[in-house]
Structures are given as structure tokens and as C-alpha cells.
Amino acid sequence: MTRRKIMLFALIGVFLWFVAAIWLRDWAPAFYDLGAGHLTAFALATFTAPLFVWGMAKATATPLDAMVAPTGIAIVAATLLDGIALTWFPAFYAGQGPHLAHTGAQLLWGVGCAMLSALIFARRRLA
């Protein structure tokens, strides 16, 4: 993989983190106030993660079964930014205490689902 592609996937990770962070700041609290809200928010991440991996593959003309490393690069960039935001800028997520913990858990679940999706897409190549 070229340095240019690595930087591209890192930038995509930054963009996707920003989109997820804004969504979690503005919309996720509504899910957390409901009894089944946690399940709804996690289910949403489970079903949208494959779409993010597919979208990255299409946007970069990368075969879907070759998305394990690119997804990993995007996840590293997103997770580093998330750690910085949760630690030093918690107001970015407009929360504290339980809301901040739910936000962190939601983001970790989402990146885990994205990596699992990339592995499933690449299962034949990895076999």
C-alpha cells in the first residue's frame, strides 16, 4: 500500500470519527434516555458499520475483500482522536459521567463492528 493510500485511509478515519462524534453528541442522548435505547444505538452501529467499509472501498477503488488493512488504518486514526476527545475535550460530546461512558462504548462498538465487517468481506482472501 502506498503512503498516499495510507494517508487517504487515515483521513477517511478522521472524517468518519467526526461524523460519528457529531451524531453521538446530537442524537445519541435521545437513545440513552429510552429503556431500550442502548440496544437501539448499538444495533444501529452494527448495521451501519458494513456500509462504512463498503463506502470506503468504493470511494478509494479498493476491492472489498482487501479492506482489512485500510479499515484498520481508518480505525487507528478514529480511535486516537476519540481517546483525545474523551480525555481532554469531553465537552465536545456534550456530556459527562454516564453519557460520556455511553459515548465511548458506542464508538468502541462501532469500530469493532467495522473491523469485523472488513474481516467478513475478506474471509475468502484470508482463508
PDB file of C-alpha atoms in Angstrom:
ATOM      1  CA  MET A   1       0.000   0.000   0.000  1.00  0.00           C
ATOM      2  CA  THR A   2       1.396   3.388  -0.947  1.00  0.00           C
ATOM      3  CA  ARG A   3       1.938   6.220   1.521  1.00  0.00           C
ATOM      4  CA  ARG A   4      -0.700   8.186  -0.315  1.00  0.00           C
ATOM      5  CA  LYS A   5      -3.300   5.433   0.225  1.00  0.00           C
ATOM      6  CA  ILE A   6      -2.317   5.144   3.884  1.00  0.00           C
ATOM      7  CA  MET A   7      -2.845   8.880   4.354  1.00  0.00           C
ATOM      8  CA  LEU A   8      -6.123   8.695   2.449  1.00  0.00           C
ATOM      9  CA  PHE A   9      -7.496   5.966   4.719  1.00  0.00           C
ATOM     10  CA  ALA A  10      -6.280   7.845   7.809  1.00  0.00           C
ATOM     11  CA  LEU A  11      -8.108  10.966   6.596  1.00  0.00           C
ATOM     12  CA  ILE A  12     -11.229   8.907   5.941  1.00  0.00           C
ATOM     13  CA  GLY A  13     -10.941   7.638   9.525  1.00  0.00           C
ATOM     14  CA  VAL A  14     -10.733  11.222  10.784  1.00  0.00           C
ATOM     15  CA  PHE A  15     -13.796  12.168   8.739  1.00  0.00           C
ATOM     16  CA  LEU A  16     -15.821   9.154   9.878  1.00  0.00           C
ATOM     17  CA  TRP A  17     -14.842   9.793  13.503  1.00  0.00           C
ATOM     18  CA  PHE A  18     -16.052  13.381  13.178  1.00  0.00           C
ATOM     19  CA  VAL A  19     -19.360  12.268  11.670  1.00  0.00           C
ATOM     20  CA  ALA A  20     -19.847   9.669  14.419  1.00  0.00           C
ATOM     21  CA  ALA A  21     -18.848  12.121  17.155  1.00  0.00           C
ATOM     22  CA  ILE A  22     -21.298  14.759  15.953  1.00  0.00           C
ATOM     23  CA  TRP A  23     -24.043  12.137  15.690  1.00  0.00           C
ATOM     24  CA  LEU A  24     -23.301  10.874  19.192  1.00  0.00           C
ATOM     25  CA  ARG A  25     -23.269  14.403  20.575  1.00  0.00           C
ATOM     26  CA  ASP A  26     -26.529  15.473  18.958  1.00  0.00           C
ATOM     27  CA  TRP A  27     -28.650  12.325  18.619  1.00  0.00           C
ATOM     28  CA  ALA A  28     -27.388   9.561  20.876  1.00  0.00           C
ATOM     29  CA  PRO A  29     -28.641  11.123  24.145  1.00  0.00           C
ATOM     30  CA  ALA A  30     -32.182  10.527  22.899  1.00  0.00           C
ATOM     31  CA  PHE A  31     -31.369   6.818  22.662  1.00  0.00           C
ATOM     32  CA  TYR A  32     -29.841   6.723  26.131  1.00  0.00           C
ATOM     33  CA  ASP A  33     -32.973   8.148  27.728  1.00  0.00           C
ATOM     34  CA  LEU A  34     -35.079   5.242  26.485  1.00  0.00           C
ATOM     35  CA  GLY A  35     -35.260   1.872  28.178  1.00  0.00           C
ATOM     36  CA  ALA A  36     -34.202   0.007  25.040  1.00  0.00           C
ATOM     37  CA  GLY A  37     -32.157   2.933  23.761  1.00  0.00           C
ATOM     38  CA  HIS A  38     -28.824   1.286  24.362  1.00  0.00           C
ATOM     39  CA  LEU A  39     -29.819  -1.703  22.287  1.00  0.00           C
ATOM     40  CA  THR A  40     -31.140   0.553  19.531  1.00  0.00           C
ATOM     41  CA  ALA A  41     -27.931   2.602  19.362  1.00  0.00           C
ATOM     42  CA  PHE A  42     -25.714  -0.484  19.302  1.00  0.00           C
ATOM     43  CA  ALA A  43     -27.907  -2.167  16.680  1.00  0.00           C
ATOM     44  CA  LEU A  44     -27.664   0.932  14.514  1.00  0.00           C
ATOM     45  CA  ALA A  45     -23.856   0.807  14.691  1.00  0.00           C
ATOM     46  CA  THR A  46     -23.894  -2.912  13.923  1.00  0.00           C
ATOM     47  CA  PHE A  47     -25.857  -2.425  10.722  1.00  0.00           C
ATOM     48  CA  THR A  48     -24.164   0.764   9.511  1.00  0.00           C
ATOM     49  CA  ALA A  49     -20.555  -0.400  10.006  1.00  0.00           C
ATOM     50  CA  PRO A  50     -20.561  -2.617   6.880  1.00  0.00           C
ATOM     51  CA  LEU A  51     -21.889   0.356   4.912  1.00  0.00           C
ATOM     52  CA  PHE A  52     -18.944   2.483   6.054  1.00  0.00           C
ATOM     53  CA  VAL A  53     -16.472  -0.220   4.982  1.00  0.00           C
ATOM     54  CA  TRP A  54     -18.257  -0.618   1.650  1.00  0.00           C
ATOM     55  CA  GLY A  55     -18.278   3.163   1.169  1.00  0.00           C
ATOM     56  CA  MET A  56     -14.545   3.397   1.870  1.00  0.00           C
ATOM     57  CA  ALA A  57     -13.899   0.629  -0.650  1.00  0.00           C
ATOM     58  CA  LYS A  58     -15.992   2.322  -3.330  1.00  0.00           C
ATOM     59  CA  ALA A  59     -14.564   5.804  -2.666  1.00  0.00           C
ATOM     60  CA  THR A  60     -10.985   4.564  -2.986  1.00  0.00           C
ATOM     61  CA  ALA A  61     -11.478   1.919  -5.699  1.00  0.00           C
ATOM     62  CA  THR A  62     -10.183  -0.752  -3.333  1.00  0.00           C
ATOM     63  CA  PRO A  63     -11.562  -4.291  -3.677  1.00  0.00           C
ATOM     64  CA  LEU A  64     -13.969  -5.036  -0.853  1.00  0.00           C
ATOM     65  CA  ASP A  65     -12.076  -8.188   0.069  1.00  0.00           C
ATOM     66  CA  ALA A  66      -8.890  -6.111   0.525  1.00  0.00           C
ATOM     67  CA  MET A  67     -10.325  -3.742   3.134  1.00  0.00           C
ATOM     68  CA  VAL A  68      -8.835  -5.246   6.311  1.00  0.00           C
ATOM     69  CA  ALA A  69      -5.677  -3.099   6.401  1.00  0.00           C
ATOM     70  CA  PRO A  70      -7.405   0.072   5.134  1.00  0.00           C
ATOM     71  CA  THR A  71     -10.150  -0.326   7.736  1.00  0.00           C
ATOM     72  CA  GLY A  72      -7.503  -0.840  10.407  1.00  0.00           C
ATOM     73  CA  ILE A  73      -5.767   2.383   9.352  1.00  0.00           C
ATOM     74  CA  ALA A  74      -9.035   4.331   9.482  1.00  0.00           C
ATOM     75  CA  ILE A  75      -9.857   2.814  12.876  1.00  0.00           C
ATOM     76  CA  VAL A  76      -6.465   3.761  14.322  1.00  0.00           C
ATOM     77  CA  ALA A  77      -6.943   7.392  13.279  1.00  0.00           C
ATOM     78  CA  ALA A  78     -10.514   7.490  14.593  1.00  0.00           C
ATOM     79  CA  THR A  79      -9.682   5.766  17.880  1.00  0.00           C
ATOM     80  CA  LEU A  80      -6.762   8.089  18.598  1.00  0.00           C
ATOM     81  CA  LEU A  81      -8.981  11.123  18.049  1.00  0.00           C
ATOM     82  CA  ASP A  82     -11.696   9.597  20.185  1.00  0.00           C
ATOM     83  CA  GLY A  83      -9.277   8.965  23.035  1.00  0.00           C
ATOM     84  CA  ILE A  84      -8.056  12.560  22.869  1.00  0.00           C
ATOM     85  CA  ALA A  85     -11.606  13.933  22.768  1.00  0.00           C
ATOM     86  CA  LEU A  86     -12.902  11.749  25.599  1.00  0.00           C
ATOM     87  CA  THR A  87      -9.905  12.536  27.807  1.00  0.00           C
ATOM     88  CA  TRP A  88      -9.179  16.207  27.230  1.00  0.00           C
ATOM     89  CA  PHE A  89     -12.259  17.594  25.490  1.00  0.00           C
ATOM     90  CA  PRO A  90     -15.297  15.795  26.949  1.00  0.00           C
ATOM     91  CA  ALA A  91     -17.443  18.864  26.290  1.00  0.00           C
ATOM     92  CA  PHE A  92     -17.123  18.031  22.594  1.00  0.00           C
ATOM     93  CA  TYR A  93     -19.526  15.164  23.250  1.00  0.00           C
ATOM     94  CA  ALA A  94     -21.728  17.465  25.384  1.00  0.00           C
ATOM     95  CA  GLY A  95     -21.670  15.032  28.212  1.00  0.00           C
ATOM     96  CA  GLN A  96     -20.136  13.865  31.404  1.00  0.00           C
ATOM     97  CA  GLY A  97     -20.479  10.877  33.654  1.00  0.00           C
ATOM     98  CA  PRO A  98     -22.745   8.158  32.243  1.00  0.00           C
ATOM     99  CA  HIS A  99     -23.317   9.942  28.922  1.00  0.00           C
ATOM    100  CA  LEU A 100     -19.572  10.128  28.314  1.00  0.00           C
ATOM    101  CA  ALA A 101     -19.170   6.438  29.160  1.00  0.00           C
ATOM    102  CA  HIS A 102     -22.003   5.523  26.774  1.00  0.00           C
ATOM    103  CA  THR A 103     -20.419   7.639  24.039  1.00  0.00           C
ATOM    104  CA  GLY A 104     -17.070   5.895  24.440  1.00  0.00           C
ATOM    105  CA  ALA A 105     -18.706   2.480  24.475  1.00  0.00           C
ATOM    106  CA  GLN A 106     -20.732   3.313  21.378  1.00  0.00           C
ATOM    107  CA  LEU A 107     -17.637   4.427  19.460  1.00  0.00           C
ATOM    108  CA  LEU A 108     -15.672   1.338  20.503  1.00  0.00           C
ATOM    109  CA  TRP A 109     -18.557  -0.886  19.438  1.00  0.00           C
ATOM    110  CA  GLY A 110     -18.766   0.897  16.088  1.00  0.00           C
ATOM    111  CA  VAL A 111     -15.081   0.487  15.260  1.00  0.00           C
ATOM    112  CA  GLY A 112     -15.231  -3.140  16.353  1.00  0.00           C
ATOM    113  CA  CYS A 113     -18.174  -3.732  14.027  1.00  0.00           C
ATOM    114  CA  ALA A 114     -16.320  -2.007  11.187  1.00  0.00           C
ATOM    115  CA  MET A 115     -13.268  -4.234  11.648  1.00  0.00           C
ATOM    116  CA  LEU A 116     -15.438  -7.336  11.883  1.00  0.00           C
ATOM    117  CA  SER A 117     -17.197  -6.274   8.674  1.00  0.00           C
ATOM    118  CA  ALA A 118     -13.868  -5.886   6.871  1.00  0.00           C
ATOM    119  CA  LEU A 119     -12.801  -9.334   8.072  1.00  0.00           C
ATOM    120  CA  ILE A 120     -16.077 -10.873   6.887  1.00  0.00           C
ATOM    121  CA  PHE A 121     -15.716  -9.204   3.477  1.00  0.00           C
ATOM    122  CA  ALA A 122     -12.174 -10.614   3.239  1.00  0.00           C
ATOM    123  CA  ARG A 123     -12.932 -14.115   4.519  1.00  0.00           C
ATOM    124  CA  ARG A 124     -12.198 -15.840   1.208  1.00  0.00           C
ATOM    125  CA  ARG A 125      -8.949 -13.944   0.723  1.00  0.00           C
ATOM    126  CA  LEU A 126      -7.862 -14.741   4.276  1.00  0.00           C
ATOM    127  CA  ALA A 127      -8.737 -18.452   4.057  1.00  0.00           C
TER     128      ALA A 127
END
